[in-house]
Tab-separated table of C-alpha atoms and ligand atoms in Angstrom:
chain	number	residue	atom	x	y	z
A	114	MET	CA	-9.658	9.782	-21.859
A	115	LEU	CA	-11.350	9.545	-18.446
A	116	ASN	CA	-14.520	11.549	-17.907
A	117	ILE	CA	-13.674	12.670	-14.495
A	118	GLN	CA	-16.974	14.358	-13.854
A	119	ASP	CA	-18.774	11.232	-14.415
A	120	ILE	CA	-16.259	9.132	-12.329
A	121	ARG	CA	-16.809	11.675	-9.344
A	122	LYS	CA	-20.419	10.869	-9.460
A	123	ASP	CA	-19.342	7.331	-8.208
A	124	PHE	CA	-18.012	8.758	-5.140
A	125	PRO	CA	-20.841	10.210	-2.800
A	126	ILE	CA	-18.253	11.858	-0.398
A	127	LEU	CA	-16.665	14.067	-3.065
A	128	SER	CA	-19.899	16.155	-3.010
A	129	ARG	CA	-19.938	17.055	0.705
A	130	GLU	CA	-18.476	20.387	2.382
A	131	VAL	CA	-15.810	20.605	4.831
A	132	ASN	CA	-16.065	23.859	6.958
A	133	GLY	CA	-18.364	25.244	4.530
A	134	LYS	CA	-16.299	24.706	1.337
A	135	PRO	CA	-16.420	21.853	-1.261
A	136	LEU	CA	-14.245	18.918	-0.051
A	137	VAL	CA	-10.900	18.936	-1.683
A	138	TYR	CA	-9.661	15.410	-1.077
A	139	PHE	CA	-5.886	15.132	-1.305
A	140	ASP	CA	-5.007	12.387	1.171
A	141	ASN	CA	-5.394	9.466	-1.107
A	142	ALA	CA	-2.403	8.091	0.143
A	143	ALA	CA	-3.662	7.510	3.642
A	144	THR	CA	-6.648	5.983	2.204
A	145	SER	CA	-8.721	6.241	-0.944
A	146	GLN	CA	-12.656	7.367	-1.194
A	147	THR	CA	-14.959	4.661	-1.808
A	148	PRO	CA	-17.243	4.332	-4.992
A	149	GLN	CA	-21.031	3.761	-4.584
A	150	GLN	CA	-20.350	0.295	-6.173
A	151	VAL	CA	-18.150	-1.003	-3.347
A	152	ILE	CA	-20.497	0.867	-0.830
A	153	ASP	CA	-23.591	-0.879	-2.371
A	154	ALA	CA	-21.614	-4.386	-2.441
A	155	ILE	CA	-21.095	-4.152	1.203
A	156	THR	CA	-24.651	-3.352	1.887
A	157	SER	CA	-25.794	-6.406	-0.289
A	158	TYR	CA	-23.619	-8.869	1.877
A	159	TYR	CA	-25.074	-7.457	5.397
A	160	SER	CA	-28.619	-7.418	3.718
A	161	GLY	CA	-28.636	-10.410	1.526
A	162	TYR	CA	-26.332	-13.198	2.697
A	163	ASN	CA	-24.635	-12.077	5.954
A	164	ALA	CA	-23.170	-15.643	6.989
A	165	ASN	CA	-19.748	-17.251	8.273
A	166	ILE	CA	-17.954	-18.772	5.282
A	167	HIS	CA	-16.229	-22.509	4.828
A	168	ARG	CA	-18.328	-24.087	7.647
A	169	GLY	CA	-22.091	-24.056	6.973
A	170	VAL	CA	-24.397	-26.244	4.819
A	171	HIS	CA	-26.951	-23.610	4.823
A	172	THR	CA	-27.459	-21.682	1.726
A	173	LEU	CA	-26.420	-18.277	3.240
A	174	SER	CA	-22.681	-19.539	4.167
A	175	GLN	CA	-22.701	-21.213	0.825
A	176	GLU	CA	-23.346	-18.012	-0.938
A	177	ALA	CA	-20.769	-16.044	1.224
A	178	THR	CA	-18.397	-18.649	0.611
A	179	ASP	CA	-18.797	-18.744	-3.076
A	180	LEU	CA	-18.479	-15.039	-3.255
A	181	TYR	CA	-15.569	-14.760	-0.944
A	182	GLU	CA	-13.446	-17.447	-3.011
A	183	GLN	CA	-14.651	-15.742	-6.221
A	184	SER	CA	-13.138	-12.646	-4.818
A	185	ARG	CA	-9.774	-14.255	-4.014
A	186	GLN	CA	-9.745	-15.263	-7.539
A	187	LYS	CA	-10.228	-11.839	-8.899
A	188	ILE	CA	-7.185	-10.680	-6.587
A	189	GLN	CA	-5.427	-13.661	-8.059
A	190	ALA	CA	-6.080	-12.527	-11.641
A	191	HIS	CA	-5.487	-8.923	-11.098
A	192	PHE	CA	-2.097	-9.717	-9.525
A	193	ASN	CA	-1.550	-12.463	-12.156
A	194	ALA	CA	-0.647	-15.030	-9.486
A	195	LYS	CA	-0.354	-18.680	-10.780
A	196	PHE	CA	-2.922	-20.039	-8.432
A	197	SER	CA	-5.603	-18.611	-6.062
A	198	HIS	CA	-4.267	-20.390	-3.142
A	199	GLU	CA	-1.212	-18.149	-3.173
A	200	ILE	CA	-3.404	-15.378	-2.331
A	201	ILE	CA	-3.977	-14.827	1.595
A	202	LEU	CA	-6.554	-12.407	2.566
A	203	THR	CA	-5.443	-10.490	5.577
A	204	SER	CA	-6.385	-7.469	7.617
A	205	GLY	CA	-4.009	-5.392	5.486
A	206	ALA	CA	-0.569	-4.855	4.259
A	207	THR	CA	0.746	-4.581	7.846
A	208	ASP	CA	-0.769	-7.673	8.562
A	209	SER	CA	0.654	-9.394	5.495
A	210	ILE	CA	4.163	-8.437	6.139
A	211	ASN	CA	3.923	-9.399	9.889
A	212	LEU	CA	2.627	-12.812	8.734
A	213	VAL	CA	5.967	-13.353	6.638
A	214	ALA	CA	8.186	-11.755	9.365
A	215	ASN	CA	6.681	-14.147	11.837
A	216	GLY	CA	7.295	-17.005	9.472
A	217	PHE	CA	10.874	-16.311	8.963
A	218	SER	CA	11.727	-16.233	12.676
A	219	SER	CA	12.228	-20.116	12.252
A	220	LEU	CA	14.112	-19.986	9.141
A	221	LEU	CA	16.751	-17.488	9.966
A	222	LYS	CA	19.654	-17.629	12.244
A	223	LYS	CA	22.515	-15.512	14.075
A	224	GLY	CA	24.305	-13.651	11.370
A	225	ASP	CA	21.949	-13.913	8.305
A	226	GLU	CA	21.220	-10.620	6.760
A	227	ILE	CA	18.162	-8.785	5.828
A	228	ILE	CA	18.155	-5.811	3.788
A	229	VAL	CA	15.269	-2.807	3.919
A	230	SER	CA	15.473	0.404	1.997
A	231	ALA	CA	15.670	4.069	3.712
A	232	LEU	CA	12.155	4.827	1.986
A	233	GLU	CA	10.118	2.356	3.930
A	234	HIS	CA	6.965	2.866	5.762
A	235	HIS	CA	7.300	1.892	9.622
A	236	SER	CA	5.409	-1.298	8.796
A	237	ASN	CA	8.174	-2.606	6.673
A	238	ILE	CA	10.797	-1.576	9.291
A	239	VAL	CA	9.591	-2.570	12.727
A	240	PRO	CA	8.442	-6.085	11.854
A	241	TRP	CA	11.859	-6.760	10.589
A	242	GLN	CA	13.784	-5.449	13.560
A	243	MET	CA	11.685	-7.640	15.618
A	244	LEU	CA	12.396	-10.396	13.474
A	245	CYS	CA	16.116	-9.588	14.048
A	246	GLU	CA	15.763	-9.325	17.811
A	247	ARG	CA	14.236	-12.859	17.581
A	248	THR	CA	16.712	-14.583	15.452
A	249	GLY	CA	20.003	-12.399	15.804
A	250	SER	CA	19.672	-11.685	12.050
A	251	VAL	CA	21.335	-8.112	11.106
A	252	LEU	CA	19.237	-5.697	9.491
A	253	LYS	CA	21.081	-3.195	6.709
A	254	VAL	CA	19.515	-0.441	4.809
A	255	ILE	CA	19.654	0.825	1.254
A	256	PRO	CA	20.440	4.479	1.394
A	257	MET	CA	18.552	7.102	-0.362
A	258	ASN	CA	19.767	10.324	-2.220
A	259	ALA	CA	18.377	14.061	-2.127
A	260	ASP	CA	15.966	13.198	-4.718
A	261	GLY	CA	14.271	10.529	-2.679
A	262	GLU	CA	15.652	7.760	-4.851
A	263	LEU	CA	17.376	4.401	-3.778
A	264	VAL	CA	21.230	4.415	-4.144
A	265	MET	CA	21.575	1.200	-6.219
A	266	ASP	CA	25.472	1.101	-6.205
A	267	GLU	CA	24.983	0.650	-2.486
A	268	PHE	CA	22.486	-2.002	-2.767
A	269	ASP	CA	24.824	-3.934	-4.626
A	270	ASN	CA	27.278	-3.607	-2.076
A	271	LEU	CA	25.088	-4.758	0.704
A	272	LEU	CA	24.141	-8.204	-1.031
A	273	SER	CA	26.401	-11.071	-0.027
A	274	LYS	CA	25.816	-15.049	0.437
A	275	ASN	CA	24.609	-13.911	3.890
A	276	THR	CA	21.584	-12.065	2.632
A	277	LYS	CA	18.550	-14.051	3.079
A	278	LEU	CA	15.794	-11.481	2.581
A	279	VAL	CA	15.096	-8.100	0.810
A	280	PHE	CA	12.303	-5.855	1.438
A	281	VAL	CA	11.409	-2.832	-0.515
A	282	ASN	CA	8.358	-0.834	-1.180
A	283	HIS	CA	7.098	-0.785	-4.701
A	284	ILE	CA	6.338	3.195	-4.426
A	285	SER	CA	7.196	5.414	-1.289
A	286	ASN	CA	3.983	6.579	0.302
A	287	ALA	CA	5.798	9.610	1.791
A	288	LEU	CA	7.586	10.864	-1.563
A	289	GLY	CA	5.995	9.220	-4.463
A	290	THR	CA	9.234	7.510	-5.704
A	291	ILE	CA	8.802	4.291	-7.846
A	292	ASN	CA	11.549	2.164	-6.694
A	293	PRO	CA	13.487	-0.014	-9.272
A	294	ILE	CA	12.052	-3.355	-7.964
A	295	GLU	CA	12.782	-5.336	-11.019
A	296	TYR	CA	16.432	-4.723	-10.703
A	297	ILE	CA	16.203	-5.255	-6.826
A	298	ILE	CA	14.495	-8.619	-7.211
A	299	GLU	CA	16.984	-9.857	-9.883
A	300	LYS	CA	19.988	-9.086	-7.996
A	301	ALA	CA	18.505	-10.513	-4.582
A	302	HIS	CA	17.669	-13.637	-6.485
A	303	ALA	CA	21.181	-13.913	-7.823
A	304	VAL	CA	22.242	-14.419	-4.263
A	305	GLY	CA	19.722	-16.623	-3.069
A	306	ALA	CA	17.722	-14.051	-0.999
A	307	ALA	CA	13.968	-13.862	-1.044
A	308	VAL	CA	12.157	-10.760	-1.782
A	309	LEU	CA	9.076	-8.970	-0.367
A	310	ILE	CA	7.662	-5.879	-2.207
A	311	ASP	CA	5.324	-3.961	-0.184
A	312	GLY	CA	2.899	-2.592	-2.911
A	313	ALA	CA	0.327	-0.690	-0.237
A	314	GLN	CA	1.051	2.701	-2.376
A	315	ALA	CA	1.946	1.257	-5.605
A	316	CYS	CA	-1.410	-0.662	-6.120
A	317	PRO	CA	-3.592	2.444	-6.401
A	318	HIS	CA	-1.513	3.505	-9.466
A	319	VAL	CA	-0.328	0.349	-11.131
A	320	LYS	CA	-1.057	-3.077	-11.866
A	321	PRO	CA	1.641	-5.676	-10.639
A	322	ASP	CA	2.278	-8.763	-12.401
A	323	VAL	CA	3.846	-11.015	-9.583
A	324	GLN	CA	4.794	-13.848	-12.344
A	325	ALA	CA	6.644	-11.462	-14.518
A	326	LEU	CA	8.382	-9.769	-11.465
A	327	ASP	CA	9.352	-13.323	-10.344
A	328	VAL	CA	8.822	-11.763	-6.608
A	329	ASP	CA	8.417	-14.093	-3.736
A	330	PHE	CA	6.110	-12.009	-1.843
A	331	TYR	CA	3.918	-9.164	-2.513
A	332	VAL	CA	1.339	-7.263	-0.109
A	333	ALA	CA	-1.196	-4.734	-0.524
A	334	SER	CA	-4.260	-3.127	1.209
A	335	ALA	CA	-7.749	-2.948	0.086
A	336	HIS	CA	-8.400	0.624	1.410
A	337	LYS	CA	-5.839	2.395	-0.596
A	338	MET	CA	-7.474	0.969	-3.988
A	339	CYS	CA	-11.293	2.031	-3.552
A	340	GLY	CA	-11.967	-0.768	-1.049
A	341	PRO	CA	-12.858	-1.112	2.459
A	342	THR	CA	-10.400	-0.737	5.554
A	343	GLY	CA	-9.744	-3.901	7.504
A	344	VAL	CA	-8.550	-6.190	4.363
A	345	GLY	CA	-5.726	-6.752	2.428
A	346	MET	CA	-3.496	-9.466	0.653
A	347	LEU	CA	-0.357	-11.359	0.711
A	348	TYR	CA	0.790	-12.904	-2.470
A	349	GLY	CA	3.167	-15.494	-1.723
A	350	LYS	CA	4.900	-18.059	-4.250
A	351	GLU	CA	3.345	-21.389	-3.420
A	352	ALA	CA	6.854	-22.968	-2.388
A	353	TRP	CA	7.333	-20.185	0.036
A	354	LEU	CA	3.940	-20.331	1.716
A	355	ASN	CA	4.502	-24.104	2.393
A	356	LYS	CA	7.621	-23.493	3.862
A	357	LEU	CA	6.337	-20.912	6.409
A	358	PRO	CA	4.953	-22.077	9.376
A	359	PRO	CA	1.177	-20.771	10.436
A	360	TYR	CA	0.980	-17.148	11.774
A	361	GLN	CA	-1.825	-17.385	14.126
A	362	GLY	CA	-3.593	-20.350	15.517
A	363	GLY	CA	-7.309	-20.998	15.525
A	364	GLY	CA	-10.425	-22.012	13.769
A	365	GLU	CA	-10.373	-22.739	9.887
A	366	MET	CA	-6.645	-23.052	9.697
A	367	ILE	CA	-6.380	-26.692	10.904
A	368	ALA	CA	-6.899	-30.047	9.395
A	369	GLU	CA	-7.368	-32.082	12.545
A	370	VAL	CA	-7.275	-30.802	16.196
A	371	THR	CA	-6.582	-33.084	19.069
A	372	PHE	CA	-4.664	-32.512	22.372
A	373	GLU	CA	-1.844	-34.411	21.360
A	374	LYS	CA	-1.056	-33.369	17.888
A	375	THR	CA	-2.804	-30.610	15.336
A	376	THR	CA	-2.259	-30.772	11.743
A	377	TYR	CA	-2.847	-27.825	9.286
A	378	ALA	CA	-5.136	-27.016	6.700
A	379	ASP	CA	-3.737	-26.643	3.086
A	380	LEU	CA	-3.089	-22.986	1.392
A	381	PRO	CA	-4.578	-20.392	1.729
A	382	HIS	CA	-6.336	-21.512	5.009
A	383	LYS	CA	-3.345	-22.354	6.835
A	384	PHE	CA	-2.854	-18.476	7.323
A	385	GLU	CA	-6.360	-17.679	7.729
A	386	ALA	CA	-7.141	-18.570	11.196
A	387	GLY	CA	-10.525	-17.115	12.796
A	388	THR	CA	-13.577	-15.449	11.038
A	389	PRO	CA	-12.340	-13.128	8.652
A	390	ASN	CA	-13.587	-9.658	7.327
A	391	ILE	CA	-15.957	-11.422	5.178
A	392	ALA	CA	-17.829	-8.205	3.640
A	393	GLY	CA	-14.291	-6.631	3.124
A	394	GLY	CA	-12.693	-9.853	1.383
A	395	ILE	CA	-15.856	-10.049	-0.797
A	396	VAL	CA	-15.841	-6.286	-1.847
A	397	PHE	CA	-11.890	-6.246	-2.212
A	398	GLY	CA	-12.849	-8.044	-5.448
A	399	THR	CA	-15.443	-5.201	-6.342
A	400	ALA	CA	-13.086	-2.593	-5.800
A	401	ILE	CA	-10.503	-4.204	-8.046
A	402	ASP	CA	-13.173	-4.501	-10.890
A	403	TYR	CA	-14.105	-1.009	-10.548
A	404	MET	CA	-10.587	0.164	-10.880
A	405	ASN	CA	-10.001	-2.222	-13.654
A	406	ALA	CA	-13.002	-0.954	-15.481
A	407	ILE	CA	-11.553	2.688	-15.350
A	408	GLY	CA	-8.264	1.007	-16.372
A	409	PHE	CA	-4.714	1.409	-14.948
A	410	ASP	CA	-3.175	2.755	-18.140
A	411	ASN	CA	-5.932	5.696	-17.977
A	412	ILE	CA	-5.287	5.992	-14.381
A	413	ALA	CA	-1.471	6.520	-14.818
A	414	VAL	CA	-1.649	9.218	-17.938
A	415	TYR	CA	-4.094	11.151	-16.099
A	416	GLU	CA	-2.362	11.107	-12.499
A	417	HIS	CA	0.821	11.896	-14.113
A	418	GLU	CA	-0.911	15.105	-15.706
A	419	LEU	CA	-2.206	16.080	-12.306
A	420	LEU	CA	1.343	15.457	-10.769
A	421	GLU	CA	2.991	17.659	-13.366
A	422	TYR	CA	0.506	20.389	-13.076
A	423	ALA	CA	0.706	20.486	-9.230
A	424	THR	CA	4.336	20.329	-9.203
A	425	GLU	CA	4.601	23.277	-11.815
A	426	LYS	CA	2.286	25.646	-9.585
A	427	LEU	CA	3.590	24.597	-6.334
A	428	THR	CA	7.105	25.073	-7.417
A	429	ALA	CA	6.354	28.647	-8.440
A	430	ILE	CA	5.488	29.402	-4.602
A	431	GLU	CA	8.450	31.282	-3.366
A	432	GLY	CA	9.859	29.552	-0.368
A	433	LEU	CA	8.193	26.026	-0.991
A	434	LYS	CA	10.228	23.159	-1.379
A	435	ILE	CA	9.283	19.695	-2.580
A	436	TYR	CA	10.812	16.502	-1.104
A	437	GLY	CA	11.109	13.873	-3.634
A	438	THR	CA	12.106	14.845	-7.057
A	439	SER	CA	12.592	11.547	-8.703
A	440	LYS	CA	11.783	11.429	-12.455
A	441	HIS	CA	10.139	8.269	-11.509
A	442	LYS	CA	7.341	9.198	-9.334
A	443	THR	CA	3.820	8.797	-8.916
A	444	SER	CA	1.177	11.594	-7.846
A	445	VAL	CA	2.382	12.143	-4.135
A	446	ILE	CA	3.729	15.584	-3.460
A	447	SER	CA	5.549	16.151	0.012
A	448	PHE	CA	6.505	19.834	0.381
A	449	ASN	CA	7.329	22.441	3.417
A	450	LEU	CA	7.134	26.121	3.426
A	451	ASP	CA	10.148	28.048	4.701
A	452	HIS	CA	10.081	27.948	8.427
A	453	ILE	CA	6.702	27.065	8.854
A	454	HIS	CA	5.550	23.769	10.378
A	455	PRO	CA	3.634	21.417	8.306
A	456	TYR	CA	0.849	20.841	10.927
A	457	ASP	CA	0.318	24.612	10.768
A	458	VAL	CA	-0.280	24.544	6.897
A	459	GLY	CA	-2.494	21.443	7.185
A	460	THR	CA	-4.760	23.184	9.623
A	461	ILE	CA	-5.046	26.119	7.479
A	462	LEU	CA	-5.792	24.036	4.384
A	463	ASP	CA	-8.472	22.034	6.387
A	464	LYS	CA	-10.305	25.461	7.092
A	465	LEU	CA	-10.601	25.739	3.471
A	466	GLY	CA	-11.941	22.182	3.243
A	467	ILE	CA	-8.653	20.724	1.792
A	468	ALA	CA	-7.534	17.406	3.191
A	469	VAL	CA	-3.838	16.789	3.152
A	470	ARG	CA	-1.758	14.732	5.426
A	471	THR	CA	0.970	16.323	7.626
A	472	GLY	CA	3.734	14.652	9.486
A	473	HIS	CA	6.366	12.018	9.020
A	474	HIS	CA	3.934	9.679	7.175
A	475	CYS	CA	4.853	6.718	9.192
A	476	ALA	CA	8.318	6.978	7.462
A	477	GLN	CA	10.364	8.983	10.418
A	478	PRO	CA	13.779	7.806	8.664
A	479	ILE	CA	13.155	9.799	5.378
A	480	MET	CA	12.235	12.854	7.458
A	481	ASP	CA	15.391	12.579	9.312
A	482	PHE	CA	17.495	12.069	6.078
A	483	TYR	CA	16.372	15.722	5.412
A	484	ARG	CA	16.204	16.893	8.742
A	485	ILE	CA	12.864	17.896	8.933
A	486	PRO	CA	10.012	17.416	11.590
A	487	GLY	CA	7.680	16.251	8.665
A	488	THR	CA	6.130	17.438	5.374
A	489	VAL	CA	2.709	18.525	4.133
A	490	ARG	CA	1.783	15.578	1.764
A	491	ALA	CA	-0.908	16.148	-1.154
A	492	SER	CA	-1.456	12.680	-2.782
A	493	PHE	CA	-3.891	12.608	-5.798
A	494	ALA	CA	-6.036	10.087	-7.324
A	495	PHE	CA	-7.743	9.563	-10.500
A	496	TYR	CA	-10.962	11.364	-9.299
A	497	ASN	CA	-9.161	14.652	-8.657
A	498	THR	CA	-9.001	17.719	-10.777
A	499	LYS	CA	-6.936	20.578	-11.760
A	500	GLN	CA	-9.466	22.729	-10.303
A	501	GLU	CA	-8.882	21.223	-6.956
A	502	ILE	CA	-5.164	21.471	-7.332
A	503	ASP	CA	-5.629	25.378	-8.099
A	504	ALA	CA	-7.586	25.322	-4.677
A	505	LEU	CA	-4.767	23.635	-3.174
A	506	VAL	CA	-2.173	26.282	-4.564
A	507	GLU	CA	-4.559	29.036	-3.369
A	508	GLY	CA	-4.847	27.557	0.046
A	509	VAL	CA	-0.857	27.314	0.602
A	510	LYS	CA	-0.461	30.872	-0.623
A	511	LYS	CA	-2.925	31.860	1.887
A	512	ALA	CA	-1.069	29.800	4.616
A	513	LYS	CA	2.034	31.182	3.669
A	514	MET	CA	0.696	34.949	4.091
A	515	MET	CA	-0.908	34.155	7.509
A	516	LEU	CA	1.865	32.190	8.755
A	517	SER	CA	5.051	34.166	7.623
B	695	7TS	N1	3.343	0.399	3.540
B	695	7TS	C1	3.068	1.557	2.560
B	695	7TS	C2	4.052	1.812	1.583
B	695	7TS	C3	2.182	2.153	3.023
B	695	7TS	O1	1.864	3.342	2.234
B	695	7TS	C4	1.275	2.004	4.053
B	695	7TS	C5	0.194	2.859	4.581
B	695	7TS	C6	1.294	0.702	4.561
B	695	7TS	C7	2.410	-0.045	4.335
B	695	7TS	C8	0.522	0.081	5.808
B	695	7TS	O2	-0.670	0.125	5.159
B	695	7TS	P1	-1.848	-0.608	6.188
B	695	7TS	O3	-3.023	-0.610	5.221
B	695	7TS	O4	-1.560	-1.690	6.794
B	695	7TS	O5	-1.979	0.568	7.404
B	695	7TS	N2	0.217	3.847	4.182
B	695	7TS	C9	-0.287	5.189	4.802
B	695	7TS	C10	0.098	6.399	4.617
B	695	7TS	O6	0.773	7.167	3.938
B	695	7TS	N3	-0.888	7.373	5.556
B	695	7TS	O7	-1.756	6.522	6.036
B	695	7TS	C11	-1.226	5.238	5.721
């Protein structure tokens, strides 16, 4: 059992007010809040050992390098990667996806097929469209049903010997649906396709095991899992990372440079050109330690309780419709009030100190499917409470009264 009141003390922002009301932070799917332990680790870096990494003989540089590499090992252990050099530190999930999409430019040819899903974030659609434009490959889409689930029969039909890549998110950021990635990976591998799983929305809720999944690529952003913005990771199987060409050229990613020919560094540095977000990389590990100390099993049980509680209370409001009603979902509730624009509901909730996201959540095809401009999205984390959900429910009732 989690002691939520104790956990909340770790997050200084949770005790602030917004518009004269206690902050109720329900925009965790956009970014999570930051515990003091992570804030302290950022301060320690800048006040104690700020230096560039992998290049200095001096003590500060060595200390920073050691902690950066230790963090990579923590990330490796967390995701159960076989080698630490299979963990590439990037600026986030978007960067990780673009790295892979760019690499596949040289491996695909006209007529090859790429499969994405109807539930993707734009960052897992646009880079593949750009890749198709460059290579003449064709993008195919696994459709969704009214509950916000992927239609697996259709996926089976899309697969063929031409399928080279499949990209699906682990959990939908707009609806909360948990996708059957084990099935998708197995079926894609059976036709010889590689699979990238976008775990940006999953990693705050579950602990993926990349070896058990046998996935080729898995991406995540630290800022959705109690870490800072501007840092994330790409897991790739060693064989795939060796096959992909470098993404960006620059310092740190080379073995030797002459004007005639440059040779590239070994993994992971081949994909890490330039000075990275050093503090971010180091405290990504701190954030993972923090979440593991709370425990992903505890998080799953508690967040499910919040999801059920909020679903029941919100559904009882007349005229409120929830989008994303799969039995397999995490603590994201997307909803609309009859005839009322989501932005107007969000604005009234903000006046009451309640932070939600409104709009298409960077997943416009989902909104098109439902023929709506967007939704109000409340996304819960392990530090939220039922009392906060009560405040949301009262706020939504108030918005309905004011806007009807
Ligand atoms: N993939 C998914 C499933 C996401 O939810 C997000 C961000 C991204 C990729 C991109 O992550 P980034 O860290 O590179 O930006 N999702 C959201 C959201 O739902 N609201 O704001 C960001």
